[in-house]
Structure formats: structure tokens, C-alpha cells
């Protein structure tokens, strides 16, 4: 069990295989207490990940049951036949008990796909004696598109069940771990927690760490495999280590960014612990050391940078840990890992000559290649001008004009494409001039158009 006060962390994407004991955290939230079916949005709704990085799940197949009360939800979770998808109508559900899933291949999904639209409120941190908001004791269970808050001990607890799929969730404020996987029986294998935001908006009564594979109170072989990648981690409260690999082997912790400004008696931010723990920390960015061999562990470090400063990030105080151009000790300093081909935002790695250390792949905003306009045009582009002014009566809006297919301009429903650097693809005529014309001309070797007087 993890003790001491909690922390406030941000995390967006975690992939976990063969996992055990996973508290993971992120930014403020306020629960409401109106009645379903339609909630007010939380005072601090969670940012939704991009559709490219976190596409919506496919529509459910098989038996689909829609619920709109907390009693229906808990009843269906426990009694629905294997293979049932329980679709939860928008609303805030003040739960009277645990949402307990016991049949294989059951799914619980918010109806709209927006996790802020369905809120399961467990009643309070260490306040109800119910232990969990959602308890999974079945294989191949999916929980998606929900907010889970105010859990007694855990937001979601997976008890020795295989293939749990936890997707597009906002889990906030629980007494112990926000998401926990217990090594009951032969343990839990091949799980996924992805595209989710996990956080404390206040001081946790009894959680002090961030992401953990394994549990220090358990024994050898607690966890095998798994990846922790592309997370922003920012504690706003005193904290212990924020990534811990304990009684765990075969894991990879890669390309995470952790800015840790409130350590409570620790001089490192990530660690491997105990002799049965072995795996790799690769290309993580932090301002604190990584302890590879605590209590005899056999961790390997590759390319980690542990001297980061707040000035390396866009807005560290708001947990915006995207890199700025001056973060040269992190930019282009990693090597390619096949397990981490994109970054926190879903942008491909590398952007420059090599991947960047940490969760963000730095790159300037996209370069403008062309701008579109809908200009007024001359009634006749063959009008010849020798210094005379063009008046409004000479101009008519005929729709935009497109590039000429031959010698003549063509009018179409498309805007005129303007290339600031010119259109180098044009072969027959000089490339498109890097401006638009509002003074008509058809002089040899020049494109007709309009040019603004200055």
C-alpha cells in the first residue's frame, strides 16, 4: 500500500502489459451532484485527445443495453450476459454501490464518446467503505468514454483478470490508487490503459506516487512486461518517486517528461527496486535522477536527461511540458525506438535529425505553403493599362479564378491559390508571383490578375 499525501500529475498515454498496481495522476476537477440524465460539465473538463492519436472505439456489436440510472448501471454490470455492451446515457451517476463486472467480454461505454458527458461519482475519498468505483473480475472487459471520480480507495480495480481495456477515461480523486491491477491468481495479462487523464485535484489522503508496475508490499514476480511512454508528469504537491518499477521485469519506461519540483525526502524521480526487477529507462526527460539499482535492482539507463529546467518548457507551472527551442539538451538527442514512433500529441518521431528526449517532439508550427483568396477580378483580363487607375466599375466578382489550363484564365468555384514563394511547378510560364494583383495587365510574360495599389 502506498501512503503519505498525494500529488497532481498529468498523463495522457500509457500502455500496460502484465500490469500490477498502477496509480497515475493529472489536473483539477470539481464534481457535481445533479441528477441524470444530463450533467453540467465539470468546472474543469478534461482535454480530449485528438482523433488521430486516440480514435473513437468502433460501434458495439452483439447485445447492447442502454442505462440511465445508477441502479440500472450496477445491475447490468453484474448481471449482463457475457458479450454485452452497456451504454451509459449522459448524466452524473451518484453511485450507491460498486459497479462490479463479473462476466467476460463485457463493455461499459459512455453514450457520446465524450468522457465528460458521463460521470460516475463514487461518493468520496476514503468515505464510503466501498473500496472501488469499478471492480473488474472478468476477462476481456472494456471501460471507455467515462469520468470516474471520488472513489473510496480505487477508481478502477482489476483483480487478476486478463486483457482489460481502459480507454478515454478521466479518473480523478481516489483514496489510494486511481487505477490498480491486483496480482490475484495468476495475475493480469495484456492490459491497455490509453488516451486517458488521471489526476488528483486535491491532496490525496493516501497516495504518494505516480505510476507503478508492481507493489513494494508484494513479493517477487509481481509484474512482467509493459510500456510506460509519452507521459507528462507534473506534481503540484510533495511527492515520492513518480515512476516505480518494483518486483517487475521486462518493462520499458521511455520518452516520459517529469518536472518534479516538490520532492519529499527523495533525490530521484524514477526507480527500479529489488533484485527481481529488471528493465530499461530510455530517453526520459526529468530534473531528477533515475535510480536504476535500488535495493539490488537491475535497471538499464539509455539516453536519459536528468538536468531539465522549467525554462525548457512552454508553461511548466501549468504542466504544459512541450519543449521550447532553447531545450537543446533534449532536442534531437535520442535514438529511434520502435516502441515509441510518435509523441505525446501523436506527432511522428523524429521531426529533426533524431528523436527528442522526453514525451514531446519539438517542431515549429507548420510552414505556410499557400493561402487562398476570393478576389475581385477585371471584367476582361485583356484590358491594357498604361498607368491608368482601375475603378470599382471595372471590377466584377465572378467567383474565384483558377490557374489557366491553356492561355486563358478559367473561372470556377475554387479560390485562387497564392504561393508566397511562388509556384515552382508551373512550366510554361514564369512561376506564380508571390502576390496578388489588383491592377489588371496582360503584358507579355506576366500573369493577369489584380494588384493592390500601395
Short mmCIF file of N, CA and C in Angstrom, two decimals, residues 170-236:
data_model
loop_
_atom_site.label_atom_id
_atom_site.label_comp_id
_atom_site.label_asym_id
_atom_site.label_seq_id
_atom_site.Cartn_x
_atom_site.Cartn_y
_atom_site.Cartn_z
N UNK A 170 -11.35 9.64 -17.70
CA UNK A 170 -10.86 10.69 -16.80
C UNK A 170 -11.11 10.17 -15.39
N UNK A 171 -10.04 9.81 -14.70
CA UNK A 171 -10.14 9.24 -13.36
C UNK A 171 -9.52 10.23 -12.39
N UNK A 172 -10.30 10.67 -11.39
CA UNK A 172 -9.86 11.78 -10.56
C UNK A 172 -10.30 11.58 -9.12
N UNK A 173 -9.36 11.78 -8.20
CA UNK A 173 -9.62 11.83 -6.76
C UNK A 173 -10.12 10.51 -6.19
N UNK A 174 -9.19 9.67 -5.80
CA UNK A 174 -9.50 8.43 -5.09
C UNK A 174 -8.59 8.32 -3.87
N UNK A 175 -9.01 7.50 -2.90
CA UNK A 175 -8.26 7.41 -1.66
C UNK A 175 -6.90 6.78 -1.81
N UNK A 176 -6.78 5.75 -2.65
CA UNK A 176 -5.50 5.10 -2.89
C UNK A 176 -5.16 5.26 -4.38
N UNK A 177 -4.94 4.15 -5.08
CA UNK A 177 -4.57 4.24 -6.49
C UNK A 177 -5.79 4.60 -7.35
N UNK A 178 -5.52 5.41 -8.34
CA UNK A 178 -6.58 5.77 -9.29
C UNK A 178 -6.97 4.57 -10.14
N UNK A 179 -5.98 3.85 -10.64
CA UNK A 179 -6.20 2.60 -11.36
C UNK A 179 -5.25 1.57 -10.77
N UNK A 180 -5.77 0.44 -10.36
CA UNK A 180 -4.94 -0.58 -9.72
C UNK A 180 -5.25 -1.93 -10.33
N UNK A 181 -4.19 -2.72 -10.54
CA UNK A 181 -4.34 -4.08 -11.02
C UNK A 181 -3.72 -5.00 -9.99
N UNK A 182 -4.49 -5.89 -9.42
CA UNK A 182 -4.04 -6.77 -8.34
C UNK A 182 -3.57 -8.11 -8.88
N UNK A 183 -2.46 -8.64 -8.38
CA UNK A 183 -1.93 -9.92 -8.86
C UNK A 183 -2.62 -11.10 -8.20
N UNK A 184 -3.92 -11.19 -8.42
CA UNK A 184 -4.69 -12.29 -7.84
C UNK A 184 -4.64 -13.49 -8.78
N UNK A 185 -4.54 -14.69 -8.22
CA UNK A 185 -4.42 -15.88 -9.05
C UNK A 185 -3.13 -15.84 -9.84
N UNK A 186 -3.23 -16.00 -11.16
CA UNK A 186 -2.03 -15.95 -11.99
C UNK A 186 -1.77 -14.55 -12.54
N UNK A 187 -2.43 -13.56 -11.96
CA UNK A 187 -2.17 -12.18 -12.35
C UNK A 187 -3.02 -11.74 -13.52
N UNK A 188 -2.75 -10.53 -13.99
CA UNK A 188 -3.48 -9.93 -15.11
C UNK A 188 -2.52 -9.73 -16.27
N UNK A 189 -2.93 -10.15 -17.46
CA UNK A 189 -2.04 -10.09 -18.62
C UNK A 189 -2.64 -9.23 -19.72
N UNK A 190 -1.73 -8.59 -20.47
CA UNK A 190 -2.06 -7.94 -21.73
C UNK A 190 -3.15 -6.88 -21.55
N UNK A 191 -2.92 -5.94 -20.64
CA UNK A 191 -3.87 -4.87 -20.42
C UNK A 191 -3.49 -3.60 -21.16
N UNK A 192 -4.45 -2.72 -21.36
CA UNK A 192 -4.23 -1.45 -22.03
C UNK A 192 -4.92 -0.34 -21.25
N UNK A 193 -4.15 0.68 -20.89
CA UNK A 193 -4.69 1.94 -20.38
C UNK A 193 -4.17 3.02 -21.29
N UNK A 194 -5.05 3.68 -22.03
CA UNK A 194 -4.59 4.61 -23.06
C UNK A 194 -5.55 5.77 -23.21
N UNK A 195 -5.01 6.88 -23.72
CA UNK A 195 -5.81 8.05 -24.09
C UNK A 195 -6.65 8.54 -22.91
N UNK A 196 -6.05 8.52 -21.72
CA UNK A 196 -6.79 8.83 -20.50
C UNK A 196 -6.06 9.89 -19.69
N UNK A 197 -6.82 10.57 -18.86
CA UNK A 197 -6.29 11.60 -17.96
C UNK A 197 -6.58 11.15 -16.54
N UNK A 198 -5.52 11.00 -15.75
CA UNK A 198 -5.66 10.53 -14.37
C UNK A 198 -5.05 11.58 -13.46
N UNK A 199 -5.79 11.96 -12.41
CA UNK A 199 -5.33 13.12 -11.65
C UNK A 199 -5.88 13.14 -10.23
N UNK A 200 -5.18 13.91 -9.40
CA UNK A 200 -5.72 14.39 -8.15
C UNK A 200 -5.90 15.90 -8.26
N UNK A 201 -7.11 16.38 -7.93
CA UNK A 201 -7.34 17.82 -7.91
C UNK A 201 -7.12 18.38 -6.52
N UNK A 202 -6.87 17.50 -5.56
CA UNK A 202 -6.61 17.88 -4.19
C UNK A 202 -5.56 16.94 -3.62
N UNK A 203 -5.18 17.14 -2.38
CA UNK A 203 -4.22 16.24 -1.76
C UNK A 203 -4.88 14.90 -1.50
N UNK A 204 -4.27 13.86 -2.00
CA UNK A 204 -4.81 12.52 -1.77
C UNK A 204 -4.53 12.11 -0.33
N UNK A 205 -5.50 11.48 0.33
CA UNK A 205 -5.26 11.06 1.71
C UNK A 205 -4.21 9.96 1.82
N UNK A 206 -4.00 9.17 0.77
CA UNK A 206 -3.15 8.00 0.96
C UNK A 206 -2.49 7.54 -0.32
N UNK A 207 -2.09 8.48 -1.17
CA UNK A 207 -1.36 8.11 -2.38
C UNK A 207 -0.23 9.10 -2.58
N UNK A 208 0.96 8.60 -2.85
CA UNK A 208 2.14 9.44 -2.80
C UNK A 208 3.03 9.26 -4.01
N UNK A 209 2.66 8.33 -4.88
CA UNK A 209 3.47 8.04 -6.05
C UNK A 209 2.63 8.16 -7.31
N UNK A 210 3.30 8.02 -8.45
CA UNK A 210 2.62 8.20 -9.71
C UNK A 210 2.27 6.90 -10.41
N UNK A 211 3.19 6.39 -11.20
CA UNK A 211 2.97 5.18 -11.99
C UNK A 211 3.83 4.08 -11.40
N UNK A 212 3.22 2.94 -11.13
CA UNK A 212 3.97 1.84 -10.55
C UNK A 212 3.62 0.53 -11.23
N UNK A 213 4.62 -0.18 -11.67
CA UNK A 213 4.46 -1.57 -12.08
C UNK A 213 4.95 -2.41 -10.90
N UNK A 214 4.06 -3.17 -10.30
CA UNK A 214 4.39 -3.93 -9.12
C UNK A 214 4.13 -3.12 -7.86
N UNK A 215 4.28 -3.79 -6.71
CA UNK A 215 3.97 -3.15 -5.44
C UNK A 215 5.01 -3.60 -4.42
N UNK A 216 5.58 -2.64 -3.71
CA UNK A 216 6.65 -2.95 -2.78
C UNK A 216 6.21 -3.87 -1.66
N UNK A 217 4.91 -3.91 -1.35
CA UNK A 217 4.42 -4.77 -0.28
C UNK A 217 4.18 -6.20 -0.73
N UNK A 218 4.34 -6.46 -2.03
CA UNK A 218 4.17 -7.80 -2.57
C UNK A 218 5.53 -8.49 -2.71
N UNK A 219 5.53 -9.66 -3.32
CA UNK A 219 6.76 -10.41 -3.46
C UNK A 219 7.28 -10.44 -4.87
N UNK A 220 8.27 -11.30 -5.09
CA UNK A 220 8.92 -11.41 -6.39
C UNK A 220 7.92 -11.81 -7.48
N UNK A 221 8.21 -11.35 -8.69
CA UNK A 221 7.39 -11.72 -9.83
C UNK A 221 6.04 -11.06 -9.86
N UNK A 222 5.93 -9.88 -9.28
CA UNK A 222 4.64 -9.19 -9.19
C UNK A 222 4.16 -8.69 -10.54
N UNK A 223 5.09 -8.39 -11.45
CA UNK A 223 4.71 -7.77 -12.72
C UNK A 223 5.72 -8.17 -13.80
N UNK A 224 5.21 -8.41 -15.02
CA UNK A 224 6.09 -8.75 -16.14
C UNK A 224 5.68 -7.97 -17.37
N UNK A 225 6.66 -7.37 -18.05
CA UNK A 225 6.40 -6.70 -19.31
C UNK A 225 5.80 -5.31 -19.11
N UNK A 226 5.40 -4.71 -20.23
CA UNK A 226 4.70 -3.44 -20.16
C UNK A 226 5.53 -2.25 -20.60
N UNK A 227 4.84 -1.20 -21.02
CA UNK A 227 5.48 0.02 -21.50
C UNK A 227 4.82 1.22 -20.84
N UNK A 228 5.62 2.16 -20.36
CA UNK A 228 5.15 3.47 -19.90
C UNK A 228 5.80 4.49 -20.83
N UNK A 229 5.01 5.19 -21.62
CA UNK A 229 5.60 6.04 -22.65
C UNK A 229 4.77 7.30 -22.86
N UNK A 230 5.47 8.36 -23.25
CA UNK A 230 4.84 9.60 -23.70
C UNK A 230 3.91 10.22 -22.67
N UNK A 231 4.36 10.31 -21.42
CA UNK A 231 3.57 10.95 -20.38
C UNK A 231 4.20 12.27 -19.95
N UNK A 232 3.37 13.27 -19.70
CA UNK A 232 3.76 14.47 -18.97
C UNK A 232 3.44 14.23 -17.50
N UNK A 233 4.40 14.46 -16.62
CA UNK A 233 4.20 14.23 -15.19
C UNK A 233 4.63 15.48 -14.45
N UNK A 234 3.69 16.08 -13.72
CA UNK A 234 3.99 17.33 -13.02
C UNK A 234 3.29 17.31 -11.66
N UNK A 235 4.01 17.09 -10.58
CA UNK A 235 3.40 17.11 -9.25
C UNK A 235 3.27 18.54 -8.72
N UNK A 236 2.12 18.85 -8.17
CA UNK A 236 1.94 20.15 -7.53
C UNK A 236 1.91 20.02 -6.02
#
